[in-house]
Amino acid sequence: MALTLSSSRRWRCELSVPPAQLATLRLLANRGHSEDVECDSTLASVAGMEKKGSKCKRLKLVLVVGAGGIVCELLKSLVLTGFSHIELIDLDTIDKHVGRSKAQVAKESVLQFHPKANIIAYHDSIMNPDYTVEFFRQFILVMNALDNRAARNHVNRMCLAAEVPLIESGTAGYLGQVTTIKKGVTECYECHPKPTQRTFPGCTIRNTPSEPIRCIVWAKYLFNQLFGEEDADQEVSADRAAPEASWEPMEAEARVRASNEDDDIKRVSTKEGTKSVKRKPLVPLDWAAVQSQGEEINAADQQNEPQSGLKDQQVLDVKSYARLFSKSIETLRVHLAEKGDGAELIWDKDDPSAILCHLCCKPQDAYFQDEYEEQI
């Protein structure tokens, strides 16, 4: 099918729905009722609609299963591209909202920027016997966003029995892939055994991050090396004993950058560090130049800051991420100092400072990866 989901120019998952057919699907989703519409046989097959002459009939709603990290982006993308009749189901609660249903919180978040969206949220398990084959048959499309293998198998089987197309977009650790499943047309989710989770050697991650996933793992390793429990297998700078951990306040971020980026990038760009890979030398960021631009950029950002809407949907350049990284390092340094000598910080997805540190250093590592992959 040709629907493209992209978080960057290098991370792309493609389903194949031609633009004209996608427009028809959006029209159907907005109506939310059974209605005759113009369509061809391909769209009828994909959407599971009954074709009579040039007309197709049958549309109810779109079902989204799961309300975790994937759905934060999925729901936003669905409503902003025209799908406004959605049912959402998830069993879990969310800590930030004091045990409230994830599905309900996701619904309320979407309605903040798309008040006209018609979203029904269920705080329940999709494996509940109440959700029968007939329940699944009322949807034109089911989208899976689960990290649970048993639940994914269950939804796969129910969609096959109901003959409803399934877009499987769940995750398993760092692994994530979007696939389209249509009975009689494609393989199903259980056609092939799923591989066990891979591990990623620290030497590969710090020296040649040739995949986006390795940039994510690299960022996690960096946090642990600076603030958490020492692990020689997860060091992102193996050639030194991390002198930046002494935390001289005025030099902290510069020393972190010099230790974990500049020197290491220069080292792996030498002939000794690239025996098995042909590539041009990588050029590290000029950290002094980034720092000198900070005050000027911050003043401009304050003037241009949006007053409403999706404030976290800004597209930043690498130097902007570097400046935010500097701020996050200082905040985490203060948190560590408050805990006293010998204390450690544990990376927590609900800690804004830890997330910001991870978010900001990952694109910088990916920046050098981009330069690397463009050269091979």
Short mmCIF file of C-alpha atoms in Angstrom, two decimals:
data_model
loop_
_atom_site.label_atom_id
_atom_site.label_comp_id
_atom_site.label_asym_id
_atom_site.label_seq_id
_atom_site.Cartn_x
_atom_site.Cartn_y
_atom_site.Cartn_z
CA MET A 1 0.00 0.00 0.00
CA ALA A 2 1.80 4.16 -0.46
CA LEU A 3 1.41 6.05 2.88
CA THR A 4 4.77 7.31 4.11
CA LEU A 5 5.55 7.77 7.79
CA SER A 6 8.84 9.59 8.32
CA SER A 7 10.54 10.93 11.46
CA SER A 8 13.55 12.07 9.44
CA ARG A 9 14.82 11.84 5.90
CA ARG A 10 16.51 8.53 6.77
CA TRP A 11 13.86 6.84 8.88
CA ARG A 12 11.06 5.96 6.56
CA CYS A 13 8.42 3.26 6.65
CA GLU A 14 6.28 3.03 3.55
CA LEU A 15 2.90 1.51 2.99
CA SER A 16 1.61 1.75 -0.49
CA VAL A 17 -1.61 3.72 -1.08
CA PRO A 18 -1.56 5.93 -4.20
CA PRO A 19 -2.41 9.60 -3.48
CA ALA A 20 -5.79 9.48 -5.22
CA GLN A 21 -6.87 6.45 -3.19
CA LEU A 22 -5.52 7.96 0.03
CA ALA A 23 -7.68 11.02 -0.61
CA THR A 24 -10.72 8.75 -0.96
CA LEU A 25 -9.87 6.96 2.28
CA ARG A 26 -9.65 10.31 4.06
CA LEU A 27 -13.03 11.29 2.64
CA LEU A 28 -14.53 8.06 3.91
CA ALA A 29 -12.97 8.48 7.34
CA ASN A 30 -14.37 11.99 7.68
CA ARG A 31 -17.89 10.85 6.85
CA GLY A 32 -17.78 7.99 9.31
CA HIS A 33 -20.89 6.28 7.94
CA SER A 34 -21.74 3.69 5.30
CA GLU A 35 -21.97 5.61 2.06
CA ASP A 36 -21.43 5.10 -1.67
CA VAL A 37 -18.26 6.71 -2.99
CA GLU A 38 -16.32 6.60 -6.24
CA CYS A 39 -13.44 4.11 -6.09
CA ASP A 40 -11.63 1.48 -8.12
CA SER A 41 -11.13 -2.23 -7.49
CA THR A 42 -7.70 -1.75 -5.87
CA LEU A 43 -9.06 0.58 -3.20
CA ALA A 44 -12.02 -1.73 -2.65
CA SER A 45 -9.64 -4.64 -2.06
CA VAL A 46 -7.41 -2.71 0.33
CA ALA A 47 -10.22 -1.15 2.32
CA GLY A 48 -12.42 -4.25 2.38
CA MET A 49 -15.35 -2.48 0.73
CA GLU A 50 -18.06 -3.93 -1.44
CA LYS A 51 -17.71 -2.80 -5.05
CA LYS A 52 -20.84 -2.24 -7.14
CA GLY A 53 -20.05 -0.79 -10.54
CA SER A 54 -17.98 2.33 -9.96
CA LYS A 55 -19.21 2.66 -6.35
CA CYS A 56 -17.78 1.25 -3.14
CA LYS A 57 -19.81 0.90 0.03
CA ARG A 58 -18.79 0.25 3.62
CA LEU A 59 -16.98 2.47 6.02
CA LYS A 60 -17.38 2.84 9.74
CA LEU A 61 -14.33 3.87 11.73
CA VAL A 62 -10.59 3.47 12.13
CA LEU A 63 -9.44 1.41 15.14
CA VAL A 64 -6.12 2.16 16.86
CA VAL A 65 -4.92 -0.49 19.32
CA GLY A 66 -2.46 0.77 21.92
CA ALA A 67 -1.84 4.27 23.27
CA GLY A 68 1.88 4.35 24.00
CA GLY A 69 4.75 6.17 22.37
CA ILE A 70 3.87 5.29 18.77
CA VAL A 71 0.30 6.50 19.13
CA CYS A 72 1.39 9.96 20.30
CA GLU A 73 2.65 10.54 16.77
CA LEU A 74 0.13 8.27 15.03
CA LEU A 75 -2.99 10.01 16.36
CA LYS A 76 -1.58 13.43 15.57
CA SER A 77 -0.72 12.34 12.03
CA LEU A 78 -4.12 10.72 11.49
CA VAL A 79 -6.19 13.73 12.50
CA LEU A 80 -3.95 16.25 10.75
CA THR A 81 -4.25 14.30 7.49
CA GLY A 82 -8.03 14.07 7.64
CA PHE A 83 -8.96 10.97 9.66
CA SER A 84 -11.27 12.26 12.36
CA HIS A 85 -13.46 9.23 13.27
CA ILE A 86 -11.21 7.03 15.40
CA GLU A 87 -11.69 4.47 18.17
CA LEU A 88 -8.74 3.94 20.52
CA ILE A 89 -8.18 1.15 23.03
CA ASP A 90 -5.47 0.58 25.64
CA LEU A 91 -5.40 -1.21 28.99
CA ASP A 92 -2.59 0.77 30.61
CA THR A 93 -2.63 3.95 32.67
CA ILE A 94 -0.15 6.83 32.58
CA ASP A 95 1.85 7.96 35.63
CA LYS A 96 1.88 11.67 34.79
CA HIS A 97 -1.92 11.74 34.89
CA VAL A 98 -2.25 9.86 38.20
CA GLY A 99 -3.33 6.46 36.94
CA ARG A 100 -5.71 7.73 34.26
CA SER A 101 -6.42 5.72 31.12
CA LYS A 102 -3.75 6.15 28.44
CA ALA A 103 -6.40 6.00 25.74
CA GLN A 104 -8.48 8.74 27.39
CA VAL A 105 -5.46 11.01 27.92
CA ALA A 106 -4.37 10.50 24.29
CA LYS A 107 -7.86 11.45 23.14
CA GLU A 108 -7.87 14.64 25.21
CA SER A 109 -4.42 15.59 23.92
CA VAL A 110 -5.55 15.27 20.30
CA LEU A 111 -8.70 17.29 20.93
CA GLN A 112 -6.57 20.19 22.18
CA PHE A 113 -5.33 20.87 18.65
CA HIS A 114 -8.16 19.22 16.67
CA PRO A 115 -11.41 19.85 18.62
CA LYS A 116 -13.62 18.50 15.83
CA ALA A 117 -12.08 15.02 15.91
CA ASN A 118 -14.52 12.26 16.85
CA ILE A 119 -12.49 9.90 19.06
CA ILE A 120 -13.87 7.16 21.31
CA ALA A 121 -11.43 5.90 23.97
CA TYR A 122 -11.66 2.48 25.67
CA HIS A 123 -9.74 1.70 28.86
CA ASP A 124 -9.68 -2.04 28.28
CA SER A 125 -7.73 -4.96 26.85
CA ILE A 126 -8.20 -5.70 23.17
CA MET A 127 -8.10 -9.39 24.16
CA ASN A 128 -11.34 -9.01 26.13
CA PRO A 129 -13.90 -11.50 24.70
CA ASP A 130 -16.35 -8.60 24.28
CA TYR A 131 -14.32 -7.45 21.27
CA THR A 132 -15.53 -10.09 18.87
CA VAL A 133 -15.03 -10.54 15.15
CA GLU A 134 -18.16 -8.45 14.61
CA PHE A 135 -16.57 -5.61 16.57
CA PHE A 136 -13.58 -5.64 14.23
CA ARG A 137 -15.77 -5.82 11.13
CA GLN A 138 -17.17 -2.35 11.72
CA PHE A 139 -13.81 -0.74 10.93
CA ILE A 140 -12.35 0.10 7.56
CA LEU A 141 -8.83 -0.17 8.97
CA VAL A 142 -7.09 -1.36 12.15
CA MET A 143 -3.74 0.08 13.26
CA ASN A 144 -1.66 -1.83 15.78
CA ALA A 145 0.69 0.12 18.06
CA LEU A 146 1.52 -2.53 20.63
CA ASP A 147 4.70 -3.81 22.26
CA ASN A 148 3.10 -7.03 23.49
CA ARG A 149 3.60 -10.11 21.30
CA ALA A 150 0.49 -11.95 22.53
CA ALA A 151 -1.80 -8.97 21.92
CA ARG A 152 -0.30 -8.41 18.48
CA ASN A 153 -0.93 -12.05 17.58
CA HIS A 154 -4.52 -11.71 18.79
CA VAL A 155 -5.27 -8.57 16.77
CA ASN A 156 -3.65 -10.17 13.73
CA ARG A 157 -5.95 -13.20 13.96
CA MET A 158 -9.07 -11.14 14.60
CA CYS A 159 -8.38 -8.94 11.58
CA LEU A 160 -7.86 -12.02 9.41
CA ALA A 161 -11.15 -13.50 10.63
CA ALA A 162 -12.98 -10.20 10.11
CA GLU A 163 -11.22 -9.61 6.76
CA VAL A 164 -10.22 -6.11 7.82
CA PRO A 165 -6.84 -4.65 6.74
CA LEU A 166 -4.30 -4.31 9.53
CA ILE A 167 -1.36 -1.90 9.64
CA GLU A 168 1.07 -3.41 12.12
CA SER A 169 3.35 -0.77 13.63
CA GLY A 170 4.27 -2.11 17.03
CA THR A 171 7.71 -2.18 18.58
CA ALA A 172 9.95 -4.62 20.40
CA GLY A 173 12.61 -2.76 22.35
CA TYR A 174 14.52 -0.69 19.79
CA LEU A 175 13.01 -2.63 16.86
CA GLY A 176 10.11 -1.06 14.97
CA GLN A 177 8.70 -1.70 11.53
CA VAL A 178 5.45 -0.88 9.73
CA THR A 179 3.81 -3.62 7.66
CA THR A 180 0.46 -3.98 5.92
CA ILE A 181 -1.55 -7.16 6.46
CA LYS A 182 -4.51 -8.07 4.24
CA LYS A 183 -6.06 -11.53 4.18
CA GLY A 184 -5.38 -13.34 0.91
CA VAL A 185 -3.03 -10.61 -0.30
CA THR A 186 -0.08 -10.37 2.10
CA GLU A 187 1.66 -12.40 4.77
CA CYS A 188 0.19 -12.11 8.25
CA TYR A 189 2.03 -11.11 11.41
CA GLU A 190 2.62 -14.73 12.45
CA CYS A 191 3.74 -16.12 9.08
CA HIS A 192 7.39 -15.97 10.12
CA PRO A 193 8.91 -16.47 13.60
CA LYS A 194 10.11 -13.23 15.12
CA PRO A 195 13.85 -12.94 15.92
CA THR A 196 15.03 -12.33 19.45
CA GLN A 197 16.15 -8.82 20.39
CA ARG A 198 19.64 -8.00 19.14
CA THR A 199 22.35 -6.48 21.28
CA PHE A 200 24.63 -3.73 20.06
CA PRO A 201 28.37 -3.88 20.88
CA GLY A 202 29.59 -0.68 22.50
CA CYS A 203 32.64 -0.48 20.22
CA THR A 204 30.45 -0.46 17.12
CA ILE A 205 28.07 2.13 18.55
CA ARG A 206 30.79 4.58 19.53
CA ASN A 207 33.00 4.09 16.45
CA THR A 208 30.76 3.47 13.43
CA PRO A 209 27.07 4.23 14.15
CA SER A 210 25.94 3.13 10.69
CA GLU A 211 22.25 2.81 11.65
CA PRO A 212 19.85 5.31 13.29
CA ILE A 213 19.16 2.86 16.11
CA ARG A 214 22.81 3.00 17.13
CA CYS A 215 22.56 6.76 17.59
CA ILE A 216 19.69 6.18 20.03
CA VAL A 217 21.66 3.57 21.97
CA TRP A 218 24.75 5.82 21.91
CA ALA A 219 22.76 8.62 23.56
CA LYS A 220 21.57 6.24 26.29
CA TYR A 221 25.13 5.02 26.90
CA LEU A 222 26.37 8.61 27.17
CA PHE A 223 23.87 9.39 29.92
CA ASN A 224 24.95 6.36 31.94
CA GLN A 225 28.64 7.14 31.51
CA LEU A 226 28.21 10.70 32.74
CA PHE A 227 25.62 10.28 35.48
CA GLY A 228 24.94 6.60 36.14
CA GLU A 229 26.60 3.31 36.98
CA GLU A 230 29.88 2.66 35.19
CA ASP A 231 29.85 -0.10 32.58
CA ALA A 232 32.96 -0.62 30.44
CA ASP A 233 30.88 -2.32 27.73
CA GLN A 234 28.66 0.72 27.37
CA GLU A 235 31.20 3.56 27.36
CA VAL A 236 30.83 5.93 24.44
CA SER A 237 34.39 7.21 24.96
CA ALA A 238 36.58 4.21 25.67
CA ASP A 239 39.95 5.99 25.50
CA ARG A 240 39.64 7.98 28.71
CA ALA A 241 38.30 7.70 32.26
CA ALA A 242 35.70 10.43 31.69
CA PRO A 243 37.45 13.40 33.39
CA GLU A 244 34.36 15.46 32.67
CA ALA A 245 32.69 13.66 35.56
CA SER A 246 34.48 15.98 37.99
CA TRP A 247 31.95 18.65 36.93
CA GLU A 248 33.69 21.98 36.91
CA PRO A 249 30.54 24.07 36.32
CA MET A 250 31.93 26.54 33.78
CA GLU A 251 33.62 23.83 31.73
CA ALA A 252 31.21 20.91 32.06
CA GLU A 253 29.52 20.94 28.68
CA ALA A 254 32.70 21.89 26.80
CA ARG A 255 34.60 19.02 28.40
CA VAL A 256 31.79 16.60 27.67
CA ARG A 257 31.80 17.62 24.04
CA ALA A 258 35.60 17.51 23.72
CA SER A 259 35.77 14.09 25.35
CA ASN A 260 32.80 12.38 23.76
CA GLU A 261 32.57 14.03 20.34
CA ASP A 262 35.52 16.02 19.00
CA ASP A 263 38.41 13.77 20.06
CA ASP A 264 36.56 10.53 19.34
CA ILE A 265 35.37 11.71 15.94
CA LYS A 266 38.91 12.68 15.00
CA ARG A 267 40.21 9.35 16.27
CA VAL A 268 37.81 7.17 14.28
CA SER A 269 38.40 9.31 11.20
CA THR A 270 42.06 8.33 11.07
CA LYS A 271 43.36 5.53 8.89
CA GLU A 272 43.80 3.33 11.94
CA GLY A 273 40.17 3.78 12.91
CA THR A 274 38.76 3.13 9.45
CA LYS A 275 40.66 0.13 8.13
CA SER A 276 37.54 -1.75 7.10
CA VAL A 277 35.43 1.24 5.99
CA LYS A 278 36.23 3.62 3.16
CA ARG A 279 35.04 7.11 4.04
CA LYS A 280 36.18 10.68 4.21
CA PRO A 281 37.26 12.17 7.55
CA LEU A 282 34.33 13.34 9.66
CA VAL A 283 34.25 16.97 10.76
CA PRO A 284 33.13 17.57 14.39
CA LEU A 285 31.05 20.57 15.40
CA ASP A 286 32.90 23.73 16.38
CA TRP A 287 31.74 23.83 19.99
CA ALA A 288 33.19 27.29 20.66
CA ALA A 289 31.25 28.69 17.70
CA VAL A 290 28.06 27.05 18.92
CA GLN A 291 28.49 28.60 22.36
CA SER A 292 29.18 32.07 20.96
CA GLN A 293 25.93 31.97 19.00
CA GLY A 294 23.87 30.88 21.99
CA GLU A 295 22.78 34.23 23.41
CA GLU A 296 21.86 35.66 20.01
CA ILE A 297 19.79 32.61 19.08
CA ASN A 298 18.06 32.45 22.47
CA ALA A 299 16.91 36.06 22.14
CA ALA A 300 15.50 35.36 18.68
CA ASP A 301 13.78 32.20 19.90
CA GLN A 302 11.98 34.10 22.66
CA GLN A 303 10.61 36.61 20.16
CA ASN A 304 9.47 33.93 17.72
CA GLU A 305 8.11 31.40 20.20
CA PRO A 306 4.60 30.26 19.17
CA GLN A 307 1.82 31.12 21.59
CA SER A 308 -0.37 28.11 20.81
CA GLY A 309 -0.49 24.86 18.90
CA LEU A 310 2.09 22.09 18.82
CA LYS A 311 5.14 23.77 20.37
CA ASP A 312 7.18 20.55 20.23
CA GLN A 313 6.89 20.23 16.45
CA GLN A 314 9.77 22.58 15.68
CA VAL A 315 12.50 21.43 13.29
CA LEU A 316 15.87 22.31 14.82
CA ASP A 317 19.31 22.27 13.24
CA VAL A 318 22.26 20.44 14.78
CA LYS A 319 23.67 23.56 16.47
CA SER A 320 20.32 24.26 18.14
CA TYR A 321 20.33 20.74 19.54
CA ALA A 322 23.89 21.33 20.76
CA ARG A 323 22.80 24.41 22.72
CA LEU A 324 19.88 22.54 24.29
CA PHE A 325 22.25 19.70 25.11
CA SER A 326 24.46 22.14 27.04
CA LYS A 327 21.48 23.30 29.11
CA SER A 328 20.36 19.74 29.86
CA ILE A 329 23.87 18.73 30.98
CA GLU A 330 24.00 21.61 33.47
CA THR A 331 20.53 20.76 34.84
CA LEU A 332 21.48 17.11 35.32
CA ARG A 333 24.77 18.15 36.94
CA VAL A 334 22.82 20.15 39.53
CA HIS A 335 20.50 17.19 40.18
CA LEU A 336 23.51 14.91 40.68
CA ALA A 337 25.21 17.38 43.04
CA GLU A 338 22.05 17.61 45.15
CA LYS A 339 22.17 13.84 45.73
CA GLY A 340 25.64 14.08 47.30
CA ASP A 341 28.98 12.33 46.80
CA GLY A 342 28.85 8.89 45.21
CA ALA A 343 25.29 9.35 43.98
CA GLU A 344 24.06 8.29 40.56
CA LEU A 345 21.23 9.29 38.28
CA ILE A 346 19.00 6.69 36.65
CA TRP A 347 17.67 7.45 33.18
CA ASP A 348 13.91 7.88 33.43
CA LYS A 349 11.55 8.46 30.52
CA ASP A 350 9.44 10.68 32.81
CA ASP A 351 12.38 12.96 33.70
CA PRO A 352 12.29 15.97 31.31
CA SER A 353 16.02 16.69 31.78
CA ALA A 354 17.02 13.11 30.96
CA ILE A 355 14.75 13.07 27.91
CA LEU A 356 16.14 16.42 26.72
CA CYS A 357 19.72 15.18 27.06
CA HIS A 358 18.87 12.02 25.11
CA LEU A 359 16.91 13.95 22.48
CA CYS A 360 19.62 16.53 21.89
CA CYS A 361 22.70 14.33 21.62
CA LYS A 362 21.04 11.72 19.38
CA PRO A 363 20.57 14.09 16.39
CA GLN A 364 24.18 15.25 16.75
CA ASP A 365 25.43 11.68 16.54
CA ALA A 366 23.06 11.06 13.62
CA TYR A 367 24.49 14.16 11.92
CA PHE A 368 27.89 12.49 11.71
CA GLN A 369 26.23 9.24 10.65
CA ASP A 370 24.56 11.09 7.77
CA GLU A 371 27.94 12.37 6.63
CA TYR A 372 29.31 8.85 6.89
CA GLU A 373 26.56 7.12 4.93
CA GLU A 374 26.58 9.73 2.17
CA GLN A 375 30.21 8.83 1.55
CA ILE A 376 29.90 5.04 1.16
#
